[in-house]
Amino acid sequence: HHILARLLEVYVSAVVELKTLPAGRELGFVHRRCFELAGWDKAFVAAHVDRDAAWWLGAVRDFVAGMTDAYATQVARELAGG
């Protein structure tokens, strides 16, 4: 449960940053990496940036729910810098 909680914390934080980011600014490194690990490259994010937070949170939910335990551990480790 600890790993899933950490992943959700980081991914929800990334969505909050995306939705509150001033125009022309880029996401911070960790949040940008979150999206990359989910397969959401810069072009995907740019194409969907106007979607509401609920859409992004649903995408996060689906991504995290689809992870195997081993992959969740790997992603959490990578996002923690280890």
Coordinates of N, CA and C in Angstrom, one line a residue:
H1 N 0.8 -1.2 0.0 CA 0.0 0.0 0.0 C 0.9 1.3 0.0
H2 N 2.0 1.2 0.6 CA 2.9 2.3 0.7 C 3.3 2.8 -0.7
I3 N 3.6 1.9 -1.6 CA 4.1 2.2 -2.9 C 3.0 2.9 -3.7
L4 N 1.8 2.3 -3.6 CA 0.6 2.9 -4.4 C 0.3 4.3 -3.8
A5 N 0.3 4.4 -2.5 CA 0.1 5.7 -2.0 C 1.1 6.8 -2.4
R6 N 2.3 6.4 -2.5 CA 3.4 7.3 -2.9 C 3.2 7.6 -4.4
L7 N 2.9 6.6 -5.2 CA 2.7 6.9 -6.7 C 1.5 7.9 -6.9
L8 N 0.4 7.6 -6.2 CA -0.8 8.5 -6.3 C -0.4 9.9 -5.8
E9 N 0.3 10.0 -4.8 CA 0.7 11.3 -4.2 C 1.5 12.1 -5.3
V10 N 2.5 11.5 -5.9 CA 3.3 12.1 -6.9 C 2.5 12.5 -8.1
Y11 N 1.7 11.5 -8.6 CA 1.0 11.7 -9.8 C -0.1 12.8 -9.6
V12 N -0.8 12.8 -8.5 CA -1.8 13.8 -8.3 C -1.1 15.2 -8.2
S13 N 0.0 15.2 -7.5 CA 0.8 16.5 -7.5 C 1.2 17.0 -8.9
A14 N 1.5 16.0 -9.8 CA 1.9 16.4 -11.1 C 0.7 17.0 -11.9
V15 N -0.5 16.4 -11.6 CA -1.7 16.9 -12.3 C -2.0 18.3 -11.7
V16 N -1.9 18.5 -10.4 CA -2.1 19.8 -9.8 C -1.2 20.9 -10.5
E17 N 0.1 20.5 -10.6 CA 1.1 21.4 -11.2 C 0.7 21.7 -12.6
L18 N 0.3 20.7 -13.4 CA -0.1 20.9 -14.8 C -1.2 21.9 -14.9
K19 N -2.2 21.7 -14.0 CA -3.5 22.5 -14.1 C -3.3 23.9 -13.6
T20 N -2.2 24.2 -12.8 CA -2.0 25.5 -12.3 C -0.8 26.2 -12.9
L21 N -0.1 25.6 -13.8 CA 1.1 26.1 -14.4 C 0.8 27.3 -15.3
P22 N 1.5 28.4 -15.1 CA 1.3 29.6 -15.9 C 1.7 29.2 -17.4
A23 N 1.0 29.9 -18.3 CA 1.3 29.6 -19.7 C 2.8 29.9 -20.0
G24 N 3.4 29.0 -20.8 CA 4.8 29.1 -21.2 C 5.8 28.5 -20.3
R25 N 5.3 28.0 -19.1 CA 6.2 27.4 -18.2 C 6.1 25.9 -18.3
E26 N 7.2 25.2 -18.0 CA 7.3 23.8 -18.1 C 7.2 23.1 -16.8
L27 N 6.7 21.9 -16.8 CA 6.6 21.1 -15.5 C 8.0 20.9 -14.9
G28 N 8.0 20.8 -13.6 CA 9.2 20.4 -13.0 C 9.7 19.0 -13.4
F29 N 11.0 18.7 -13.1 CA 11.6 17.5 -13.6 C 10.8 16.2 -13.2
V30 N 10.5 16.1 -11.9 CA 9.8 14.9 -11.4 C 8.5 14.8 -12.0
H31 N 7.7 15.8 -12.1 CA 6.4 15.7 -12.6 C 6.4 15.4 -14.1
R32 N 7.4 16.0 -14.8 CA 7.5 15.7 -16.3 C 7.9 14.2 -16.4
R33 N 8.7 13.7 -15.5 CA 9.1 12.3 -15.6 C 7.9 11.4 -15.3
C34 N 7.1 11.8 -14.4 CA 5.8 11.1 -14.1 C 5.1 10.8 -15.4
F35 N 4.9 11.9 -16.1 CA 4.1 11.8 -17.4 C 4.8 10.9 -18.4
E36 N 6.1 11.1 -18.5 CA 6.9 10.3 -19.4 C 6.8 8.8 -19.1
L37 N 6.9 8.5 -17.8 CA 6.8 7.1 -17.4 C 5.4 6.5 -17.7
A38 N 4.4 7.3 -17.7 CA 3.0 6.9 -18.1 C 2.8 6.8 -19.6
G39 N 3.9 7.2 -20.3 CA 3.7 7.2 -21.8 C 3.1 8.4 -22.4
W40 N 3.0 9.4 -21.5 CA 2.5 10.7 -22.0 C 3.6 11.7 -22.3
D41 N 4.0 11.7 -23.5 CA 5.1 12.6 -23.9 C 4.7 14.0 -23.9
K42 N 5.6 14.9 -24.2 CA 5.3 16.3 -24.3 C 4.2 16.7 -25.3
A43 N 4.2 16.0 -26.4 CA 3.1 16.2 -27.4 C 1.8 15.8 -26.9
F44 N 1.7 14.7 -26.2 CA 0.4 14.2 -25.6 C -0.1 15.2 -24.6
V45 N 0.8 15.6 -23.7 CA 0.4 16.6 -22.7 C -0.1 17.8 -23.3
A46 N 0.6 18.4 -24.3 CA 0.2 19.6 -24.9 C -1.1 19.5 -25.6
A47 N -1.4 18.3 -26.2 CA -2.6 18.1 -26.9 C -3.8 17.9 -25.9
H48 N -3.5 17.6 -24.7 CA -4.6 17.3 -23.7 C -4.6 18.3 -22.5
V49 N -3.7 19.3 -22.6 CA -3.6 20.2 -21.4 C -4.9 20.9 -21.0
D50 N -5.7 21.1 -22.0 CA -7.0 21.8 -21.7 C -8.1 20.9 -21.1
R51 N -7.8 19.6 -21.0 CA -8.8 18.7 -20.3 C -8.8 19.1 -18.8
D52 N -9.9 18.8 -18.2 CA -10.1 19.2 -16.8 C -9.3 18.2 -15.9
A53 N -9.1 18.6 -14.7 CA -8.4 17.8 -13.7 C -9.0 16.4 -13.5
A54 N -10.3 16.3 -13.6 CA -11.0 15.0 -13.4 C -10.5 14.1 -14.5
W55 N -10.3 14.6 -15.8 CA -9.9 13.7 -16.9 C -8.5 13.2 -16.6
W56 N -7.6 14.1 -16.2 CA -6.2 13.8 -15.9 C -6.2 12.8 -14.7
L57 N -7.0 13.0 -13.7 CA -7.0 12.1 -12.5 C -7.5 10.7 -12.9
G58 N -8.4 10.7 -13.8 CA -8.9 9.4 -14.3 C -7.8 8.7 -15.1
A59 N -7.0 9.4 -15.8 CA -5.9 8.8 -16.6 C -4.9 8.3 -15.6
V60 N -4.6 9.0 -14.5 CA -3.6 8.6 -13.5 C -4.2 7.3 -12.8
R61 N -5.4 7.3 -12.5 CA -6.1 6.2 -11.8 C -5.9 4.9 -12.7
D62 N -6.2 5.1 -14.0 CA -6.1 3.9 -14.9 C -4.7 3.5 -15.1
F63 N -3.7 4.4 -15.1 CA -2.3 4.0 -15.3 C -1.8 3.3 -14.1
V64 N -2.1 3.8 -12.9 CA -1.6 3.2 -11.6 C -2.3 1.8 -11.4
A65 N -3.6 1.8 -11.7 CA -4.4 0.5 -11.5 C -3.9 -0.6 -12.4
G66 N -3.3 -0.2 -13.6 CA -2.8 -1.2 -14.5 C -1.4 -1.7 -14.3
M67 N -0.8 -1.1 -13.3 CA 0.6 -1.5 -13.0 C 0.7 -2.9 -12.3
T68 N 1.7 -3.6 -12.6 CA 2.0 -4.8 -11.8 C 2.7 -4.3 -10.6
D69 N 2.8 -5.2 -9.6 CA 3.5 -4.8 -8.3 C 5.0 -4.5 -8.6
A70 N 5.6 -5.3 -9.5 CA 7.0 -5.0 -9.8 C 7.2 -3.7 -10.5
Y71 N 6.3 -3.4 -11.5 CA 6.4 -2.1 -12.2 C 6.1 -0.9 -11.3
A72 N 5.1 -1.1 -10.4 CA 4.9 0.0 -9.5 C 6.1 0.3 -8.6
T73 N 6.7 -0.8 -8.1 CA 7.9 -0.6 -7.3 C 9.0 0.1 -8.1
Q74 N 9.2 -0.3 -9.3 CA 10.2 0.3 -10.2 C 10.0 1.8 -10.4
V75 N 8.7 2.1 -10.7 CA 8.4 3.5 -11.0 C 8.5 4.3 -9.7
A76 N 8.1 3.8 -8.6 CA 8.2 4.5 -7.3 C 9.7 4.8 -7.0
R77 N 10.5 3.8 -7.2 CA 11.9 3.9 -7.0 C 12.5 5.0 -7.9
E78 N 12.2 4.9 -9.2 CA 12.7 5.9 -10.1 C 12.3 7.3 -9.8
L79 N 11.1 7.5 -9.4 CA 10.6 8.8 -9.0 C 11.2 9.4 -7.7
A80 N 11.6 8.4 -6.9 CA 12.3 8.8 -5.6 C 13.8 9.1 -5.9
G81 N 14.2 8.8 -7.1 CA 15.6 9.1 -7.4 C 16.6 7.9 -7.1
G82 N 16.0 6.8 -7.0 CA 16.9 5.6 -6.6 C 16.9 4.5 -7.6

